Coordinates of C-alpha atoms in Angstrom, one line a residue:
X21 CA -27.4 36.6 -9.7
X22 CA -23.5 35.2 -9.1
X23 CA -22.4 34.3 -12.5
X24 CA -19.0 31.8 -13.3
X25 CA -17.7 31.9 -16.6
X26 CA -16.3 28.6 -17.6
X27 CA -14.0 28.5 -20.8
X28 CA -12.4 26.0 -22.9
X29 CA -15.0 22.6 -22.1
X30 CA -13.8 21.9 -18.4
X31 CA -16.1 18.7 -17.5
X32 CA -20.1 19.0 -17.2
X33 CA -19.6 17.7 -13.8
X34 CA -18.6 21.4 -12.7
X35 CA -22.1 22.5 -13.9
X36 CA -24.2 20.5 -11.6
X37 CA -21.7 22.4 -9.0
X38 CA -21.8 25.5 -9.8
X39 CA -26.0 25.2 -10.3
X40 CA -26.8 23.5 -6.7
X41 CA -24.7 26.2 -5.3
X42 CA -27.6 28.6 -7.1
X43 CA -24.7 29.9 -9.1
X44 CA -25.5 30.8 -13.0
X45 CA -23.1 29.0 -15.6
X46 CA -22.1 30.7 -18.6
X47 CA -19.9 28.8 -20.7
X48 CA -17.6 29.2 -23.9
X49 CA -15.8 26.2 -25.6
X50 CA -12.4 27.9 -26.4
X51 CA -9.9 30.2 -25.2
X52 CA -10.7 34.1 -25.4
X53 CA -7.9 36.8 -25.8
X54 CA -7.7 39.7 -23.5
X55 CA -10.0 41.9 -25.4
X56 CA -12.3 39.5 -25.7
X57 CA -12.1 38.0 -22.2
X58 CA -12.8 41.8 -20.4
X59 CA -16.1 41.9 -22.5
X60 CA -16.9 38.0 -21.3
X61 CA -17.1 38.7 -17.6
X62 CA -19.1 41.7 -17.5
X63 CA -21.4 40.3 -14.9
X64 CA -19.4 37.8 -14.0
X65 CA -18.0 37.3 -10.4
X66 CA -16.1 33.5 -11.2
X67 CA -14.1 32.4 -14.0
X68 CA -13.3 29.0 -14.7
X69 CA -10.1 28.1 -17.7
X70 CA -7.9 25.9 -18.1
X71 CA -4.3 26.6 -19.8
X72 CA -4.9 28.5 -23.2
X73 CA -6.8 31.6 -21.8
X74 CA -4.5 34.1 -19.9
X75 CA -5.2 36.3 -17.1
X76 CA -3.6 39.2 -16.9
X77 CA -3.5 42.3 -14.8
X78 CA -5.7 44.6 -17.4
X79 CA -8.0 41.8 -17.4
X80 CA -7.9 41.7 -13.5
X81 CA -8.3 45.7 -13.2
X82 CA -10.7 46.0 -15.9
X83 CA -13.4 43.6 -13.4
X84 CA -13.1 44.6 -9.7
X85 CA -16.2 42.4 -9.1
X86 CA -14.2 39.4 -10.0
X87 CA -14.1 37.2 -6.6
X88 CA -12.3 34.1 -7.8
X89 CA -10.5 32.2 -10.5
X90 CA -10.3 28.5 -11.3
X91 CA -8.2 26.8 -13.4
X92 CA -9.0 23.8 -14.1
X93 CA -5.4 22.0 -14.8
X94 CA -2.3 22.1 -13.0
X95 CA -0.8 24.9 -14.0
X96 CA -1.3 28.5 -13.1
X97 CA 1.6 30.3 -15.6
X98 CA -1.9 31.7 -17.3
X99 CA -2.9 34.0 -14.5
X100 CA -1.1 36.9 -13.3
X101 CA -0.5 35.7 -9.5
X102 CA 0.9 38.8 -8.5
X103 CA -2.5 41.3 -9.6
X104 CA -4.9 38.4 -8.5
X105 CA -3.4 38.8 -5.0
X106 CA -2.9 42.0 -4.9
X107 CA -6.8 42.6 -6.0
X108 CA -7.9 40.1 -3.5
X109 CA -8.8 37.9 -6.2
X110 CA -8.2 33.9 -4.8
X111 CA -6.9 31.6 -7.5
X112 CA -7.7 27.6 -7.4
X113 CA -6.3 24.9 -9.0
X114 CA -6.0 21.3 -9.2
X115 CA -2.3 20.1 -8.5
X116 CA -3.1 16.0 -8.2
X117 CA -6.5 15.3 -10.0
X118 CA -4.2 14.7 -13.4
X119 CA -1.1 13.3 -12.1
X120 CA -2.0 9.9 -13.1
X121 CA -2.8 10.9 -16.5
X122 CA 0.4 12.2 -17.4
X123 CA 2.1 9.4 -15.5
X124 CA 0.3 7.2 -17.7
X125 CA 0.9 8.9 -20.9
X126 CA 4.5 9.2 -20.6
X127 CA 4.7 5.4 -19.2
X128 CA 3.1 4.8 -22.8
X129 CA 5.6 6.8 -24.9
X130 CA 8.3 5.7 -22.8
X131 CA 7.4 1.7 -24.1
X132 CA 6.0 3.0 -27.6
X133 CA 9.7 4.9 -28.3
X134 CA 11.8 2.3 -26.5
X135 CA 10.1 -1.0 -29.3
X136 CA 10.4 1.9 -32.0
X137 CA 6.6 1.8 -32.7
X138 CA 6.2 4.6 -34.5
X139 CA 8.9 4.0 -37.2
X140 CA 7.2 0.4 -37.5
X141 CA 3.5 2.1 -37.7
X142 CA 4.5 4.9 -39.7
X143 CA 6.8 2.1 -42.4
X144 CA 3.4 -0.2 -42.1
X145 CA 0.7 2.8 -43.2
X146 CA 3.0 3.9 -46.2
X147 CA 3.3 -0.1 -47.5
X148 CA 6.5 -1.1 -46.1
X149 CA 7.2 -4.8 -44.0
X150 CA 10.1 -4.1 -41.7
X151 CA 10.1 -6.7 -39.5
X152 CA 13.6 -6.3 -37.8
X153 CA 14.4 -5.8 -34.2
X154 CA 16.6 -2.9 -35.4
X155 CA 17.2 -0.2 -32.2
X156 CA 13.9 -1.9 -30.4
X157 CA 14.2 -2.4 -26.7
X158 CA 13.2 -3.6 -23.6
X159 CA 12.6 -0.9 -21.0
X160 CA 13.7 -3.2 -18.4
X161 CA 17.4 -2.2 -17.5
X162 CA 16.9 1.4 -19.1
X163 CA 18.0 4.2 -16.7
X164 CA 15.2 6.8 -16.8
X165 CA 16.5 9.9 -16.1
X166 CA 13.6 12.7 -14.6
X167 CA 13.8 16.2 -14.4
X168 CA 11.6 17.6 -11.8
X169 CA 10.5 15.1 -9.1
X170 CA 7.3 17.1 -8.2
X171 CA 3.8 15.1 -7.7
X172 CA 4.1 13.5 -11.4
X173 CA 7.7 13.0 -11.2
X174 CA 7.3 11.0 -8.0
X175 CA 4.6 9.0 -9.4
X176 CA 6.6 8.5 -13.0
X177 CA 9.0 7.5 -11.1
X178 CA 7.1 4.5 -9.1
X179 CA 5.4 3.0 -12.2
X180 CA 8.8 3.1 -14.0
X181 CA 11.0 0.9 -11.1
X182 CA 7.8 -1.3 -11.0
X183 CA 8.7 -2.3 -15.3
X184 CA 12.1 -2.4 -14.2
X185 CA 13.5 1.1 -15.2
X186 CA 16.5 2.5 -13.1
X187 CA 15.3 6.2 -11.7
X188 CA 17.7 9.0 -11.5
X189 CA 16.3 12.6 -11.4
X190 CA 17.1 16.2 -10.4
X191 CA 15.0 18.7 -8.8
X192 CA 16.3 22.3 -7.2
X193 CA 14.7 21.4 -4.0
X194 CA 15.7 18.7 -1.7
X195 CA 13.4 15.8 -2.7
X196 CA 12.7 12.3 -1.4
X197 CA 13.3 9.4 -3.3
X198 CA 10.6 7.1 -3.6
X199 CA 12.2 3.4 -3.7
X200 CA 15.2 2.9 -5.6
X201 CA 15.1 6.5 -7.3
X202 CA 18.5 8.6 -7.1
X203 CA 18.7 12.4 -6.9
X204 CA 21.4 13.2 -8.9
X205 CA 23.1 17.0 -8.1
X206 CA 23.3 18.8 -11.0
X207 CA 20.8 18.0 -14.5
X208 CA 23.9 17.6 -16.6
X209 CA 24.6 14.3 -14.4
X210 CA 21.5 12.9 -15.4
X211 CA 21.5 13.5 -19.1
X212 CA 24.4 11.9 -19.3
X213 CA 23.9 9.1 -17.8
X214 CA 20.3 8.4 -19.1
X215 CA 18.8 6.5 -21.5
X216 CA 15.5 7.9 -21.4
X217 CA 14.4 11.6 -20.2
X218 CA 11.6 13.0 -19.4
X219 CA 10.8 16.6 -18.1
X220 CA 8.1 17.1 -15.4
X221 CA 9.1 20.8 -14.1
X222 CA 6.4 24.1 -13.7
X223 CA 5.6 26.7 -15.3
X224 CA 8.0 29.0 -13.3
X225 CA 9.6 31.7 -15.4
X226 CA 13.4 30.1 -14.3
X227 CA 12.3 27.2 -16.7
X228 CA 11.8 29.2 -19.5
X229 CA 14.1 27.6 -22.2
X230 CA 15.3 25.6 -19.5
X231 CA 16.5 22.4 -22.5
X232 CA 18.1 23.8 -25.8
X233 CA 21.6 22.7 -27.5
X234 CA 23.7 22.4 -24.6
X235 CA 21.3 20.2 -23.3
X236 CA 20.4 18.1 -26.1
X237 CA 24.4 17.6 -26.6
X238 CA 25.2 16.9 -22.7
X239 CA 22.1 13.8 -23.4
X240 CA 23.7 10.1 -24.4
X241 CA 23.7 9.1 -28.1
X242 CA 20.8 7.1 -28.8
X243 CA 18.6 8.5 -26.1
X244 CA 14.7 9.5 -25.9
X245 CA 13.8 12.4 -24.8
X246 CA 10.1 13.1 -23.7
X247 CA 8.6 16.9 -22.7
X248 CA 4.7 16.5 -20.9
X249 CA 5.4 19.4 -18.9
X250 CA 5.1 23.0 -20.7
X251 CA 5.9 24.2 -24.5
X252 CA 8.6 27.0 -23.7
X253 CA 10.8 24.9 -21.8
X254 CA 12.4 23.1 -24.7
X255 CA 13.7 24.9 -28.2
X256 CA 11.8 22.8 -30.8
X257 CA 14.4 23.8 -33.7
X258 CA 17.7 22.3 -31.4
X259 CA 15.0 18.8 -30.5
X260 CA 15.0 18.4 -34.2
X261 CA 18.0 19.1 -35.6
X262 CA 18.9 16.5 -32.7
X263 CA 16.8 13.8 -33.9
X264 CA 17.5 14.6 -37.8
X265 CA 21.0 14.0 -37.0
X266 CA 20.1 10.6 -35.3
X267 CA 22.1 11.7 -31.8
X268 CA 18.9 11.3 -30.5
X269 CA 16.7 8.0 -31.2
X270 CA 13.0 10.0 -30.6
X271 CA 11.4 12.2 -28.6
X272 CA 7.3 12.3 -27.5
X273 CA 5.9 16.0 -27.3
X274 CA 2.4 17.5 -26.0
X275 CA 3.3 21.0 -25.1
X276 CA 4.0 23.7 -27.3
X277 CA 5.4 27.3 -27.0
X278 CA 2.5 28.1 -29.2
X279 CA -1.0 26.2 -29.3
X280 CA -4.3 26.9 -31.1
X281 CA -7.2 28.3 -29.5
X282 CA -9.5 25.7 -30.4
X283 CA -10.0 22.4 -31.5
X284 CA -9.9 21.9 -35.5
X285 CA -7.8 25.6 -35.7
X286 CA -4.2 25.0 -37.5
X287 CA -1.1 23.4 -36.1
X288 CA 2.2 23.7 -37.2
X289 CA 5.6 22.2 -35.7
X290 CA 9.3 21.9 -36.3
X291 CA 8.8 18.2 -35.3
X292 CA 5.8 17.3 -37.8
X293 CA 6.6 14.6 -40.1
X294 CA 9.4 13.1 -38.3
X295 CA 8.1 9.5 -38.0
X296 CA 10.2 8.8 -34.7
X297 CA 8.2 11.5 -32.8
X298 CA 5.3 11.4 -31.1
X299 CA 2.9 14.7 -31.2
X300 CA 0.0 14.9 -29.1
X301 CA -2.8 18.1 -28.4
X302 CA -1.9 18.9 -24.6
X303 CA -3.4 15.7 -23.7
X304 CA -1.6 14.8 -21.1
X305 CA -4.5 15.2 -18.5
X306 CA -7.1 14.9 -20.9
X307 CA -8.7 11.7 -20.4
X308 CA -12.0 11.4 -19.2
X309 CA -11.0 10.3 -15.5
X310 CA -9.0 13.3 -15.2
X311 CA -11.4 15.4 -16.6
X312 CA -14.2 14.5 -14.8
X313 CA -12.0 14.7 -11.4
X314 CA -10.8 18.3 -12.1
X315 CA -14.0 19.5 -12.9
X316 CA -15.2 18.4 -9.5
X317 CA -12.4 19.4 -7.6
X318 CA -12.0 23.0 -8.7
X319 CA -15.9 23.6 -8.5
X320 CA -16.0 22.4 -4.8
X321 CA -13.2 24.5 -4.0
X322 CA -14.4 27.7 -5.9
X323 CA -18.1 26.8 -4.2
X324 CA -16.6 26.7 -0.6
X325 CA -15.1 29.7 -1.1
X326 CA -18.8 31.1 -2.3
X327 CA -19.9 30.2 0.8
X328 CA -17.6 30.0 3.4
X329 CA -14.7 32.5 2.4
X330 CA -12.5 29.0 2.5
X331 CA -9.0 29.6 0.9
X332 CA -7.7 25.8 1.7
X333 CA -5.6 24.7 -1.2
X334 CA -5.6 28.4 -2.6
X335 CA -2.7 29.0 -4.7
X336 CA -2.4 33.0 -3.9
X337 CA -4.2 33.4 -0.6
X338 CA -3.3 32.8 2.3
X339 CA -5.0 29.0 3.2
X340 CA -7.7 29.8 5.9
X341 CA -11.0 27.5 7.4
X342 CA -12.9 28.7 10.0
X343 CA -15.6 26.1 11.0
X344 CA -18.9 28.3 12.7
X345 CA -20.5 27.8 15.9
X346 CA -24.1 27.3 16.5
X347 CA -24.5 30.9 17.7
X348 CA -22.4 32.4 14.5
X349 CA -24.8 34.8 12.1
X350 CA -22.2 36.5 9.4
X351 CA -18.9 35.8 8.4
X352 CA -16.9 38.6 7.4
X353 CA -14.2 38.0 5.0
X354 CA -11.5 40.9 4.7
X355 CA -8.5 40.5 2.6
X356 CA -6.0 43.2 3.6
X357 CA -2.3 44.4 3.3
X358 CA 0.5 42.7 5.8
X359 CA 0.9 45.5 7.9
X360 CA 1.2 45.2 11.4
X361 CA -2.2 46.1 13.7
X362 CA -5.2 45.6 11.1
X363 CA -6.7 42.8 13.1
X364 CA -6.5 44.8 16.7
X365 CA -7.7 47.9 14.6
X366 CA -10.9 46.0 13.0
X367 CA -11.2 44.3 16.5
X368 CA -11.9 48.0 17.7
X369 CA -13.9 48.6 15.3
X370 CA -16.2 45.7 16.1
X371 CA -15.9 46.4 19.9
X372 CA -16.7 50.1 19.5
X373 CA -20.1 48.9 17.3
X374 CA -21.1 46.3 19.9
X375 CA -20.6 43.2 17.3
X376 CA -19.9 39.9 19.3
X377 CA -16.8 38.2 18.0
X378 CA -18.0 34.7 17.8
X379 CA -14.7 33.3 16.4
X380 CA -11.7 34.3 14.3
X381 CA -8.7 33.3 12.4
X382 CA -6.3 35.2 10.4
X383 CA -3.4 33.9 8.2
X384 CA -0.4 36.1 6.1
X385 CA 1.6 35.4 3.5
X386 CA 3.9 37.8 1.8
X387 CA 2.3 40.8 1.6
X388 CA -1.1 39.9 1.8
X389 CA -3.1 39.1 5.2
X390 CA -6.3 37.3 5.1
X391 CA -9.0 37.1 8.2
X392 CA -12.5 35.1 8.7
X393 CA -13.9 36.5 11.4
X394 CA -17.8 35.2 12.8
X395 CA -19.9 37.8 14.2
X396 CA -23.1 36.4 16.7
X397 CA -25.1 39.6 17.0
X398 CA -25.9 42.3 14.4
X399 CA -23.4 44.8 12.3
X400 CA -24.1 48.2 12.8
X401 CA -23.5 49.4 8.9
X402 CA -21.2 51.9 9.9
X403 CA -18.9 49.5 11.0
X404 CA -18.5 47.3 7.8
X405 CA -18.4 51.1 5.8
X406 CA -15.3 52.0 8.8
X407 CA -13.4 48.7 7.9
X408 CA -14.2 48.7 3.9
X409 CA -12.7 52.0 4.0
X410 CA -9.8 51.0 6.4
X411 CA -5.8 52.2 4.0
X412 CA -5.3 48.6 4.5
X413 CA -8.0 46.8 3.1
X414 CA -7.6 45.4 -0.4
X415 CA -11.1 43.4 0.0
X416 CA -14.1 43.1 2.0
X417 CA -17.5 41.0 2.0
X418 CA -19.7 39.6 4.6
X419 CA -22.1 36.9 3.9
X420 CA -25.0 35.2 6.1
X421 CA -24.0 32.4 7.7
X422 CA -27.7 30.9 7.8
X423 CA -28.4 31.4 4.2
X424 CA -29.8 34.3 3.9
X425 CA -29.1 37.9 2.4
X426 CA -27.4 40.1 5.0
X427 CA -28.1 43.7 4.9
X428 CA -27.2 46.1 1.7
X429 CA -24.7 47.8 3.7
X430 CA -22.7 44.1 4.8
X431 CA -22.5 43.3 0.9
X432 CA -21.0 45.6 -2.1
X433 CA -21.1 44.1 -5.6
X434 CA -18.4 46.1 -7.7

């Protein structure tokens, strides 16, 4: 029976996936440690997360029978791209299903910061009137200043011009700017001349600690200062010390360097009980839209994959679809090293067995190479064993293209 471990609640509607594909579900509600997670997938040949569990090589080693990994979020930081590829492991995720989530969020915490609505909420609960239009103001006329101008950047970016925010931003790459927005060349030029910034980069190792003091000092007094992407790109102690000294005016945070497990678990923050900061759970996909979209997207992707040996939209693999004729009876998946001559030498192969090559593709990236390849007649078994055993190959499976199961040699389940 195929088995997919989902962990940490991704939506229900992933289930119903998963189940028509005749796939069993097993599921877990919160993150697992490493330990704990090599134990989990005995048995398992999917695994569904989203951003607290992490992936790593000993997990990867420890499963060999591990086909696939979805993670249901943006973010792929968690997994160990490097082993998943090199074990011929594909990795999905879902780059746009949350976009407008977080767009949205920060949109909020952009207008909730600007009119100073948590001071006024926070004064109101304890007993206080202050009815003053003390450091409240419009966002229309504020420069918004964005750091990364990826797919939530862009779309940040859009909804701010359309309330009549100026949009500056900077991004490493060449990027372009959707209406009015500037790209500015260096980060430091944008922190000094916005009002409000907001961070929107990946989980890429160069933006490890990527806003501390220098950056908090280069930002305009009085600014906001808003972090929705990931919790080890900004030093909590420098934000802070920042907003205790007033230089900056607030700050909205939903990523942490450190985050609990599980609902309900502890939480503790340099931030917490500063009433001009907003602290939300890693929310900023989280809303039942998103959740629901994600959940559907990363199933159908992982299910394709099941059945098809489709890598489009895979973040590791090389992106391959091979659409089968009529005539075609397996399809033969083999994930092997980049080296030059493995297709001609498994095209021998196949010749020397008397397979028909009904059709073919094969895609590289790096070092990995990646071929679908549709056979019309039947595979002699010594001629799967002669290409599974091939210096090259990293991974090998063949499944029937009609439905059915092919022969015991065609198939090995680590």
């Amino acid at each position: 029976m195929t088995r997919v471990l989902l962990l940490e609640n991704p939506h229900s509607v992933a289930d119903s996936i998963y189940e028509a594909a005749g796939v069993e579900v097993i599921r877990y509600t919160g993150a697992l440690d490493e330990d704990e997670l090599i134990e989990a997938l005995k048995g398992v040949h999917y695994l569904g997360i989203r951003s607290k569990t992490d992936v790593t090589r000993r997990v990867l080693e420890a499963h060999p029978q591990l086909r696939a990994i979805g993670a249901f979020c943006i973010g792929t930081n968690q997994i160990d791209l490097p082993a998943a590829t090199e074990l011929g492991v594909a990795v999905f995720n879902a780059p746009y299903s949350n976009t407008r989530s977080v767009v949205e969020l920060a949109v909020g915490e952009i207008i909730a910061l600007t009119r100073r609505i948590t001071v006024k909420n926070s004064r109101l609960h304890r007993g206080i009137w202050d009815k003053s239009a003390d450091g409240a103001h419009e966002v229309r006329g504020q420069t918004l200043g964005i750091i990364g101008y990826g797919n939530i950047g862009k779309q940040l970016s859009v909804l701010a011009e359309a309330m009549g925010l100026n949009v500056i931003f900077y991004d490493t790459a060449e990027r372009l700017a959707l209406g009015n927005a500037t790209q500015m060349p260096t980060m430091e030029s944008v922190l000094r001349e916005a009002d409000i910034v907001s961070i929107h980069v990946d989980g890429g190792a160069a933006n490890a600690n990527l806003f501390g003091a220098a950056q908090f000092a280069q930002m305009k007094p009085g600014a906001l200062f808003i972090n929705l992407s990931r919790g080890f790109v900004v030093d909590l102690e420098s934000l802070r010390e920042n907003l205790v000294n007033k230089h900056l005016a607030g700050a909205a945070v939903d990523v942490f360097p450190e985050e609990p497990k599980a609902n309900g678990d502890p939480f503790e923050s340099p931030l917490a009980g500063l009433d001009n900061v907003i602290l939300t759970p890693h929310v900023g996909g989280s809303t039942e839209e998103a959740q629901r979209d994600i959940g559907r997207f990363v199933a159908a992707k992982m299910c394709d994959f099941m059945r098809t040996g489709s890598t489009d939209m895979s973040v590791n693999l090389p992106n391959l679809q091979l659409q089968p004729s009529a005539s075609s009876r397996y399809r033969i998946r083999l994930i092997h090293n980049n080296t030059p001559g493995v297709l001609a030498t498994i095209n021998r192969i196949f010749a020397e067995s008397g397979a028909n090559i009904d059709g073919q593709i094969l895609a590289t990236a790096e070092a990995i190479g990646y071929v679908l390849t549709d056979i019309s007649s039947e595979i002699p078994c010594e001629a799967i064993e002669a290409i599974r055993s091939l210096p090259d190959t990293v991974r090998l499976d063949i499944s029937a293209l009609d439905g059915t199961v092919p022969s015991p040699c065609g198939q090995r389940r680590d």
